[in-house]
XYZ file of C-alpha atoms in Angstrom:
658
model
C 98.158 72.339 78.068
C 100.521 72.458 80.808
C 100.177 68.849 81.606
C 101.116 68.227 77.976
C 104.111 70.274 77.782
C 105.598 68.678 80.701
C 104.747 65.299 79.663
C 106.625 65.859 76.422
C 109.478 67.860 78.055
C 109.932 64.882 80.509
C 109.932 62.430 77.636
C 112.456 64.619 75.622
C 114.778 64.508 78.685
C 114.868 60.911 78.818
C 115.202 60.011 75.095
C 117.946 62.627 74.735
C 119.963 61.729 77.503
C 121.007 58.336 75.901
C 122.352 59.742 72.844
C 124.901 62.064 74.728
C 127.021 58.753 75.894
C 127.076 56.533 72.864
C 126.510 56.715 68.908
C 123.042 55.408 67.589
C 123.283 52.476 66.321
C 122.552 51.554 62.374
C 119.410 50.047 61.601
C 118.872 47.246 59.203
C 117.694 49.127 56.496
C 119.837 50.725 53.978
C 121.138 54.290 54.125
C 123.546 55.791 56.418
C 122.877 57.718 60.069
C 125.096 60.889 60.806
C 126.303 61.772 64.309
C 127.739 65.355 64.330
C 130.019 65.969 67.270
C 130.646 69.700 67.886
C 133.335 70.838 70.080
C 133.339 74.264 71.636
C 134.781 76.190 74.349
C 133.305 76.845 77.460
C 131.917 80.056 76.310
C 130.218 78.277 73.386
C 132.265 79.259 70.350
C 132.638 76.491 67.969
C 136.375 74.711 67.968
C 135.599 71.719 65.606
C 132.901 69.925 63.990
C 133.401 66.105 63.401
C 131.143 63.964 61.751
C 130.975 60.225 62.508
C 128.924 58.524 59.860
C 127.438 54.880 60.413
C 127.215 52.269 57.510
C 126.205 48.892 56.875
C 128.152 46.231 55.128
C 129.071 46.379 51.417
C 130.270 49.079 49.331
C 129.796 52.643 50.605
C 130.118 55.961 48.701
C 129.784 59.009 50.711
C 130.097 62.929 50.130
C 131.450 65.454 52.697
C 134.025 68.374 53.105
C 136.656 66.854 55.271
C 140.114 67.610 56.172
C 140.618 64.196 57.426
C 138.657 60.913 57.001
C 139.310 57.640 59.090
C 137.540 54.314 59.739
C 137.234 53.847 63.488
C 136.443 50.073 63.907
C 137.960 48.775 60.454
C 141.107 48.537 58.566
C 139.387 48.967 55.230
C 140.911 51.328 52.799
C 139.507 54.647 52.317
C 139.494 56.522 49.099
C 138.994 60.385 49.249
C 138.781 62.459 45.726
C 137.730 65.665 46.581
C 134.391 65.408 48.606
C 133.745 61.819 47.716
C 134.629 59.132 50.033
C 134.394 55.341 49.102
C 135.490 52.212 50.558
C 134.054 48.707 50.867
C 133.924 46.824 54.140
C 132.715 43.461 55.546
C 131.927 44.508 58.881
C 128.218 44.907 59.803
C 128.595 48.140 60.967
C 131.428 50.565 59.585
C 132.167 54.023 61.707
C 133.516 56.481 59.614
C 134.794 59.773 61.164
C 135.622 63.015 59.239
C 136.685 66.394 60.346
C 134.304 68.877 58.632
C 135.786 72.195 57.192
C 132.390 74.045 56.949
C 131.449 74.785 60.581
C 128.535 76.891 60.569
C 126.125 74.728 62.855
C 122.147 75.460 62.998
C 122.544 77.439 66.546
C 124.514 80.282 67.882
C 125.432 79.196 71.742
C 126.683 81.568 74.216
C 127.827 80.585 77.531
C 129.000 83.858 79.784
C 130.138 83.888 83.430
C 129.599 86.280 86.308
C 131.189 86.477 89.541
C 129.617 88.852 92.135
C 128.294 90.775 89.151
C 131.511 90.964 87.066
C 131.837 89.060 83.904
C 135.150 86.932 83.819
C 136.486 84.332 80.986
C 136.379 80.868 81.905
C 140.138 80.622 82.431
C 139.759 83.505 84.712
C 136.704 82.224 86.809
C 138.431 78.853 87.458
C 139.137 78.435 90.938
C 137.277 81.606 92.043
C 134.611 81.884 94.979
C 131.711 83.841 95.080
C 128.298 84.540 94.052
C 128.170 82.855 90.550
C 125.675 83.226 87.492
C 126.284 81.390 84.103
C 124.294 83.133 81.353
C 123.082 80.297 78.860
C 121.697 81.610 75.572
C 120.900 79.863 72.260
C 119.620 81.723 68.860
C 119.023 80.775 65.325
C 122.428 80.748 63.298
C 121.200 82.247 59.963
C 124.490 81.510 58.318
C 123.655 77.821 58.394
C 122.451 76.308 55.147
C 120.222 73.910 56.570
C 116.645 74.059 58.435
C 117.997 71.997 61.458
C 117.134 74.943 63.771
C 113.246 74.413 62.875
C 112.905 70.382 63.033
C 115.185 69.511 65.593
C 114.897 69.912 69.510
C 117.694 70.190 71.820
C 118.654 69.073 75.310
C 121.312 70.969 77.126
C 122.716 69.564 80.515
C 125.225 71.245 83.118
C 126.582 69.592 85.933
C 127.607 71.466 89.198
C 129.285 69.595 92.207
C 127.396 70.446 95.193
C 130.340 69.959 97.441
C 131.842 73.273 95.763
C 128.278 74.720 94.671
C 125.536 75.754 97.182
C 122.003 77.304 96.697
C 121.749 76.457 92.957
C 118.785 77.877 91.156
C 117.884 77.621 87.288
C 114.316 79.005 86.355
C 112.697 76.543 83.794
C 115.111 73.795 83.984
C 114.874 70.224 85.393
C 117.469 69.592 88.204
C 118.410 65.920 88.953
C 120.792 64.596 91.774
C 123.522 62.336 90.227
C 125.587 61.320 92.840
C 126.988 64.148 94.785
C 126.458 66.597 91.728
C 123.232 68.380 90.394
C 122.408 67.973 86.609
C 120.517 70.976 85.300
C 118.907 70.178 82.186
C 116.873 72.259 79.397
C 114.661 71.181 76.643
C 114.512 73.547 73.612
C 111.818 72.806 71.328
C 112.356 73.148 67.534
C 112.163 76.719 66.040
C 112.965 77.868 69.735
C 115.731 79.475 71.314
C 116.799 79.970 75.201
C 118.070 82.936 77.310
C 118.261 81.874 80.817
C 120.775 81.803 83.891
C 122.088 79.533 86.578
C 122.907 80.874 89.862
C 124.921 79.502 92.938
C 127.391 80.340 95.548
C 130.646 78.639 94.718
C 134.058 77.861 96.497
C 137.175 77.342 94.233
C 134.722 77.224 91.105
C 135.128 74.424 88.568
C 132.587 72.642 86.390
C 132.538 69.776 83.863
C 131.648 69.659 80.239
C 128.383 70.886 79.367
C 126.426 68.981 76.656
C 123.883 70.152 74.122
C 122.214 66.956 72.252
C 120.038 67.744 69.126
C 117.653 65.038 67.403
C 114.674 65.532 65.071
C 111.298 65.748 66.456
C 108.846 63.265 65.307
C 106.422 62.763 67.973
C 102.831 61.445 67.360
C 100.515 63.292 69.533
C 96.418 64.005 69.197
C 94.649 65.859 72.044
C 91.010 66.822 72.473
C 90.755 70.328 72.471
C 86.748 70.411 72.830
C 86.867 71.091 76.460
C 89.207 73.994 76.098
C 87.159 75.374 73.492
C 84.077 75.174 75.187
C 85.553 76.939 78.002
C 86.511 79.507 75.574
C 82.996 79.988 74.574
C 81.706 80.006 78.030
C 84.357 82.632 78.753
C 83.317 84.641 75.726
C 79.556 84.742 77.082
C 80.849 85.723 80.310
C 82.553 88.738 78.749
C 79.504 89.742 76.714
C 77.423 89.788 80.216
C 80.263 91.649 81.680
C 80.506 94.176 78.974
C 76.681 94.575 79.377
C 76.826 95.503 82.972
C 79.796 97.810 82.248
C 77.814 99.511 79.675
C 74.804 99.875 82.048
C 77.439 100.976 84.848
C 78.429 103.751 82.444
C 75.115 104.812 81.813
C 74.166 105.004 85.376
C 77.681 106.917 86.083
C 76.611 109.412 83.571
C 73.253 110.321 85.503
C 75.059 110.262 88.678
C 77.318 112.974 87.286
C 74.522 114.862 86.133
C 72.751 114.601 89.328
C 76.227 115.190 91.014
C 76.846 118.536 88.763
C 73.185 120.048 90.245
C 74.056 119.000 93.542
C 77.332 120.916 93.201
C 75.713 124.183 91.694
C 72.932 123.981 94.527
C 75.780 123.525 97.011
C 77.656 126.659 95.613
C 74.208 128.743 95.898
C 73.393 127.470 99.207
C 76.994 128.606 100.276
C 76.545 132.045 98.874
C 73.109 132.394 100.458
C 74.403 131.382 103.796
C 77.192 133.831 103.652
C 74.506 136.702 102.897
C 72.430 135.230 105.705
C 75.711 135.504 108.109
C 76.088 139.108 107.038
C 72.499 140.087 107.525
C 72.632 138.435 111.003
C 75.699 140.023 111.847
C 74.084 143.396 111.049
C 71.037 142.492 112.685
C 72.822 141.409 115.966
C 74.600 145.018 115.852
C 71.578 146.786 115.457
C 69.975 145.054 118.339
C 73.055 145.807 120.497
C 72.580 149.408 119.420
C 68.925 149.352 120.581
C 69.821 147.920 123.886
C 72.308 150.703 124.559
C 69.218 153.237 123.886
C 67.301 151.050 126.186
C 69.649 151.216 128.686
C 69.993 155.001 128.120
C 66.177 155.294 128.659
C 66.109 153.120 131.763
C 68.967 155.069 133.078
C 66.718 158.418 133.168
C 64.287 156.315 135.200
C 65.883 157.375 138.476
C 65.859 160.829 137.417
C 61.812 160.539 136.507
C 61.087 158.882 139.963
C 63.271 161.393 141.968
C 61.909 164.328 140.337
C 58.620 162.902 141.094
C 59.411 162.123 144.614
C 60.540 165.399 144.909
C 57.170 167.112 143.597
C 55.483 164.687 146.014
C 57.498 165.984 148.857
C 57.069 169.545 148.115
C 52.975 168.888 147.775
C 53.408 167.323 151.227
C 55.306 170.202 152.530
C 52.699 172.795 151.121
C 49.899 170.899 152.169
C 51.402 171.123 155.765
C 52.037 174.831 155.453
C 48.852 175.451 154.330
C 47.053 173.387 156.577
C 49.127 175.523 159.205
C 47.549 178.355 157.349
C 51.197 179.408 156.051
C 52.627 179.496 152.742
C 56.303 180.208 151.185
C 56.910 181.844 147.998
C 60.343 179.464 147.572
C 58.129 176.856 148.295
C 56.049 177.699 145.148
C 59.005 178.158 143.009
C 60.419 174.806 143.900
C 56.998 173.290 143.158
C 56.852 174.933 139.844
C 60.631 174.021 138.921
C 59.992 170.510 139.908
C 56.859 170.244 138.074
C 58.814 171.349 134.977
C 61.456 168.872 135.281
C 58.665 166.134 135.523
C 57.093 167.579 132.410
C 60.403 167.113 130.602
C 61.178 164.105 131.845
C 57.974 162.579 130.964
C 58.365 164.267 127.315
C 61.930 162.432 127.123
C 60.368 159.388 128.234
C 57.479 159.385 125.437
C 59.945 160.370 123.100
C 62.256 157.800 123.907
C 59.273 154.967 123.963
C 58.246 156.399 120.492
C 61.837 155.843 118.969
C 61.720 152.390 120.488
C 58.312 151.698 119.064
C 59.291 153.016 115.595
C 62.355 150.853 115.341
C 61.588 147.652 117.474
C 58.500 146.147 115.450
C 59.237 143.221 113.347
C 58.417 145.075 109.956
C 60.915 147.820 111.008
C 63.377 144.825 111.632
C 63.012 143.257 108.130
C 62.961 147.025 106.278
C 66.159 147.436 108.245
C 67.710 144.119 107.031
C 66.335 144.790 103.532
C 68.179 148.159 103.405
C 71.348 146.351 104.299
C 70.747 143.807 101.567
C 69.196 140.760 103.123
C 65.336 139.981 102.271
C 64.219 138.037 105.546
C 61.087 137.034 103.729
C 63.193 135.839 100.701
C 65.808 134.279 103.172
C 63.048 132.033 104.616
C 61.610 130.989 101.504
C 65.011 130.326 100.052
C 65.793 128.220 103.343
C 62.407 126.000 102.632
C 63.090 126.012 99.045
C 67.089 124.883 99.651
C 65.524 122.234 102.505
C 63.164 120.941 99.839
C 66.288 120.939 97.145
C 68.649 119.114 99.600
C 66.032 116.467 100.676
C 65.840 115.839 96.770
C 69.480 115.594 96.695
C 69.870 113.381 99.380
C 67.619 110.958 97.907
C 69.260 110.865 94.728
C 72.655 110.276 96.572
C 70.912 107.366 98.177
C 69.871 106.093 94.844
C 73.466 106.579 93.858
C 74.976 104.786 96.924
C 72.593 101.745 96.078
C 74.215 101.452 92.850
C 77.232 101.187 93.656
C 77.343 99.999 97.126
C 78.733 96.302 97.520
C 80.668 96.909 94.272
C 84.384 95.922 94.669
C 86.758 99.088 93.894
C 84.264 101.434 94.779
C 84.398 101.119 98.466
C 85.760 104.835 98.871
C 83.127 106.331 96.488
C 80.266 104.465 98.729
C 82.125 106.027 101.862
C 82.296 109.538 100.364
C 78.586 109.443 99.516
C 77.602 108.238 102.884
C 79.405 111.307 104.591
C 77.974 113.427 102.095
C 74.446 112.290 102.788
C 74.851 112.932 106.560
C 76.594 116.427 105.721
C 73.722 117.308 103.878
C 71.299 116.266 106.609
C 72.973 118.279 108.909
C 72.755 121.089 106.680
C 69.042 120.757 106.597
C 68.787 120.768 110.274
C 70.618 123.828 110.428
C 68.607 125.583 107.791
C 65.273 124.480 109.487
C 66.869 125.972 112.825
C 67.706 129.121 110.680
C 64.029 129.391 109.971
C 62.951 128.730 113.609
C 65.317 131.423 114.558
C 63.412 134.121 112.235
C 60.228 132.917 113.411
C 61.229 133.239 116.994
C 62.806 136.804 116.313
C 59.619 137.987 114.783
C 57.324 136.646 117.801
C 59.673 138.238 120.297
C 59.988 141.517 118.554
C 56.139 141.775 118.109
C 55.743 140.965 121.492
C 57.986 143.770 122.457
C 56.823 145.876 120.189
C 53.329 145.213 121.692
C 54.771 146.273 125.047
C 56.306 149.344 124.059
C 53.347 150.765 122.180
C 51.148 150.059 125.465
C 54.049 151.706 127.373
C 53.989 154.629 124.808
C 50.195 155.287 124.761
C 50.530 155.347 128.656
C 53.275 158.206 128.474
C 51.432 160.193 125.763
C 48.360 160.045 128.255
C 50.631 160.706 131.087
C 52.411 163.637 129.094
C 48.904 165.041 128.201
C 47.371 164.740 131.829
C 50.733 166.190 133.290
C 50.889 169.141 130.974
C 47.387 170.043 132.361
C 48.794 169.356 135.762
C 51.831 171.641 135.117
C 49.941 174.252 134.007
C 47.906 174.086 137.217
C 50.785 174.285 139.104
C 52.016 177.528 137.412
C 48.601 178.900 137.584
C 48.476 177.773 141.319
C 52.035 179.246 141.784
C 50.953 182.635 140.144
C 47.503 182.803 142.105
C 49.670 182.202 145.391
C 52.266 184.825 144.479
C 49.659 187.368 144.346
C 47.084 186.273 146.297
C 47.455 184.947 149.987
C 44.007 184.742 150.515
C 41.679 182.082 150.745
C 44.325 180.156 152.049
C 41.351 177.379 153.392
C 40.147 177.008 149.881
C 43.647 176.662 148.612
C 44.525 174.076 151.313
C 41.799 172.019 150.369
C 43.022 172.251 146.438
C 46.458 171.199 147.823
C 45.155 168.411 149.697
C 43.176 167.103 146.508
C 46.230 167.646 144.541
C 48.429 165.817 146.993
C 46.072 162.838 146.836
C 46.021 163.075 142.832
C 49.836 163.074 142.837
C 50.138 160.195 145.093
C 48.169 158.338 142.276
C 50.399 160.060 139.650
C 53.683 159.292 141.369
C 52.503 155.499 141.620
C 51.738 155.538 137.712
C 55.546 156.884 137.220
C 57.096 154.082 139.438
C 55.152 151.669 137.870
C 56.246 153.070 134.278
C 59.982 152.869 135.383
C 59.380 149.457 136.718
C 57.969 148.552 133.336
C 60.919 150.021 131.544
C 63.487 148.171 133.124
C 61.528 144.694 132.879
C 61.775 145.803 128.844
C 65.634 146.465 129.271
C 65.914 143.008 131.048
C 63.662 141.352 128.706
C 65.550 142.991 125.429
C 68.792 141.940 126.926
C 67.691 138.192 126.145
C 66.799 139.350 122.623
C 70.626 140.621 122.600
C 71.970 137.447 124.208
C 69.700 135.493 121.525
C 70.569 137.785 118.418
C 74.470 137.035 119.355
C 73.689 133.414 119.719
C 72.401 133.427 116.375
C 75.542 135.235 115.005
C 77.780 132.586 116.164
C 75.316 130.169 114.958
C 75.347 131.656 111.617
C 79.307 131.456 111.851
C 79.227 127.831 112.012
C 76.296 127.580 109.414
C 78.860 129.624 107.227
C 81.759 127.043 108.028
C 79.518 123.972 107.548
C 78.089 125.225 104.278
C 81.802 125.806 102.975
C 82.598 122.408 104.193
C 79.802 121.006 102.463
C 80.577 122.932 99.313
C 83.936 121.548 99.614
C 82.746 118.149 100.063
C 79.989 118.351 97.543
C 83.073 119.326 95.142
C 85.408 116.274 95.814
C 82.011 114.223 95.816
C 81.718 115.677 92.268
C 85.261 114.992 91.372
C 85.021 111.491 92.359
C 81.656 110.982 90.485
C 83.657 112.392 87.465
C 86.465 109.824 88.072
C 83.991 107.059 88.263
C 82.158 107.952 85.218
C 85.589 108.267 83.396
C 86.407 105.173 84.915
C 83.162 103.411 83.983
C 83.841 104.690 80.470
C 87.331 103.037 80.141
C 85.694 100.035 81.620
C 83.199 99.909 79.094
C 85.728 100.638 76.234
C 87.857 97.958 77.739
C 85.116 95.136 77.915
C 84.092 96.289 74.471
C 87.357 95.789 73.080
C 87.624 92.281 74.919
C 84.416 91.566 73.777
C 85.738 92.358 70.564
C 89.300 90.356 70.568
C 87.928 87.287 72.365
C 85.280 86.821 69.374
C 86.285 84.053 67.399
C 88.884 82.864 69.991
C 87.953 79.250 70.129
C 89.024 78.923 66.573
C 92.179 80.967 67.223
C 93.157 78.714 70.236
C 92.376 75.699 67.924
C 94.715 77.034 65.426
C 97.129 77.772 68.218
C 97.005 74.389 69.475
C 97.678 73.028 65.852
C 100.726 75.074 65.681
C 101.915 74.221 69.091
C 101.668 70.572 68.439
C 103.020 71.182 64.991
C 106.241 72.682 66.906
C 106.498 69.714 69.261
C 105.716 66.941 66.628
C 108.524 68.530 64.709
C 109.009 68.435 60.732
C 107.868 65.346 59.161
C 109.911 66.123 55.941
C 112.554 63.844 54.348
C 115.747 63.899 56.829
C 118.834 65.599 55.002
C 122.163 65.190 55.377
C 123.864 67.833 57.523
C 127.156 66.843 55.782
C 126.642 67.479 52.367
C 123.615 67.779 49.933
C 124.723 64.998 47.896
C 124.098 62.604 50.367
C 120.506 61.613 49.648
C 119.869 58.398 51.671
C 120.303 59.446 55.271
C 118.023 57.629 57.771
C 119.086 60.002 61.008
C 121.101 62.993 61.864
C 121.980 63.648 65.578
C 124.149 66.531 67.137
C 126.237 66.197 70.118
C 127.624 69.526 71.096
C 130.121 69.503 74.297
C 131.970 72.644 75.611
C 135.532 72.543 77.341
C 135.321 71.715 81.127
C 136.342 74.729 83.555
C 139.110 73.230 85.607
C 141.850 74.547 87.910
C 145.313 74.623 86.188
C 147.378 71.560 87.295
C 151.137 71.483 88.413
C 153.418 69.812 86.672
C 153.625 67.136 89.426
C 149.709 66.750 89.221
C 149.880 65.700 85.684
C 148.457 62.054 85.037
C 151.129 59.673 83.217
C 150.823 59.020 79.675
C 147.942 56.912 78.535
C 147.974 53.535 77.235
C 147.256 52.562 73.458
C 143.456 53.399 73.171
C 140.956 50.929 71.689
C 138.368 52.052 69.372
C 135.641 52.616 71.715
C 138.260 54.859 74.055
C 139.105 56.947 70.873
C 135.357 57.308 70.173
C 134.447 58.027 73.615
C 137.465 60.641 73.840
C 136.006 62.094 70.546
C 132.650 62.756 72.490
C 134.855 64.122 75.585
C 133.292 61.733 77.784
C 135.429 60.576 80.636
C 134.958 56.967 82.119
C 135.514 56.577 85.828
């Protein structure tokens, strides 16, 4: 269709340039031709309308409301009776000119001039320099009594001298070189107006008269529109496929939105659970640190225990030496009794401390303590396992959603966001698995420590029981020695045996204190692990918050995707509905366009008077005043010689012959 328009416009440009110079010749058939000359100022306002009626030889009767009538090429007498004009001529062609009193032409013409953005009158802009804009507009004049606007095409031409005008631009115009000037031509089809602009940079601006010529359109044009309508049918079929795809995309985005909602809810639950876990782990870490402090205090008593045992052993050695020398001292017996009491007290303290550790160190007590503080370890472990299962299911759903939109233009950001969420969910699964591993490790470690403490506690209980009897023996021995200083030999034997037995006891005490020291050192590793677990829990909390925020953003993106898919589905549905029957509409539109291009095939009517019924053609020639720099008196041309008929005619057209 574009090629057709360009071809027609070019043809019109050629056809309409010719009548602007000379009138159309009369044909051999009867009837007259009208050439309507319209003079306007440089702004397009009409100053006068003239008609040149062209007749053949013989008696002529014509009608028109004229103020002045004359024959241009004969000396025949013209009779004017109101609006009736009669004359008789022997000339093959008779040109009769009349000045019309009725000045309403079919078009309203407006030409405005702007320099550097400021509107100036034609008189003001003459000779000026700057950035020029000419706004050219043609509209229908509803005051005109005829329908020439809908059946006549116009050719408008402006001429700019390139010596004073540069960088000339005119959208929609044909620009041709004519000597050193540029001719800017516009074609206006019947029933159409124009609203355009010409721009240029000017120096001492002048412009010749603009011309607008109008002729009746009557072009016989036929085109084969089957190729166009076939393409439209293909287009409509393609739109139906796009609409089906858009509906499927909308359905899929709805499912994705539902899955995203579940993911968002699960992420929020996970975040709450991780925060509860972090709170419990913090309390666990604090409890382990307190237990470490108790073990440290217990370990600190080991020095007193070993020191007291060493004193007892030393005292026994001294008693043994004294008895062996058959000498004993009451003060030594008192020292021995006091030291034995201190050992008994120390053993009891150690046993009680070991019992407290045993009662609180086992994994069952740890779980009970956590439960009392609001954290169910078993539920946490089970919840982690369930969360891992749910997250793996959500990762699978996201992978499915990613496959649905991956590679679709316009969804690159949603694809990248889905990939990021899949990565973050995978990281969360690893954190939850590590968390369950930490819980299991804590259970194994605490159970191991609990077993060791239980063994130490059993040993201390036996030690306490044995030493209690030993202490009683020492007390009895001291009493006996205090009252009896006889049988020293037997006493010495007993002391020797006691000293030998106590050496074994002292070794057991040293082994016990060494075991407590190992427990303390081992428990310090548990404390360090608990602190690391607490630190990791903080990281898990931050990760779960980031995950929850990202999942929320993902859900918002999925919601936007769903809304966009819905709008796309609505739009494609609307497009499908509006393109239905488009082939028929295009055929009708082509017919309308061809109709406007062909013009009207109605009978040609007279512009001058409705009484003129035999009119072969009507033509309009519109000329504006030129824009000229005023001349000085010295520069005025001398008075011209007497003008011939053709000179008069050409002057009427405002055409200057060089």
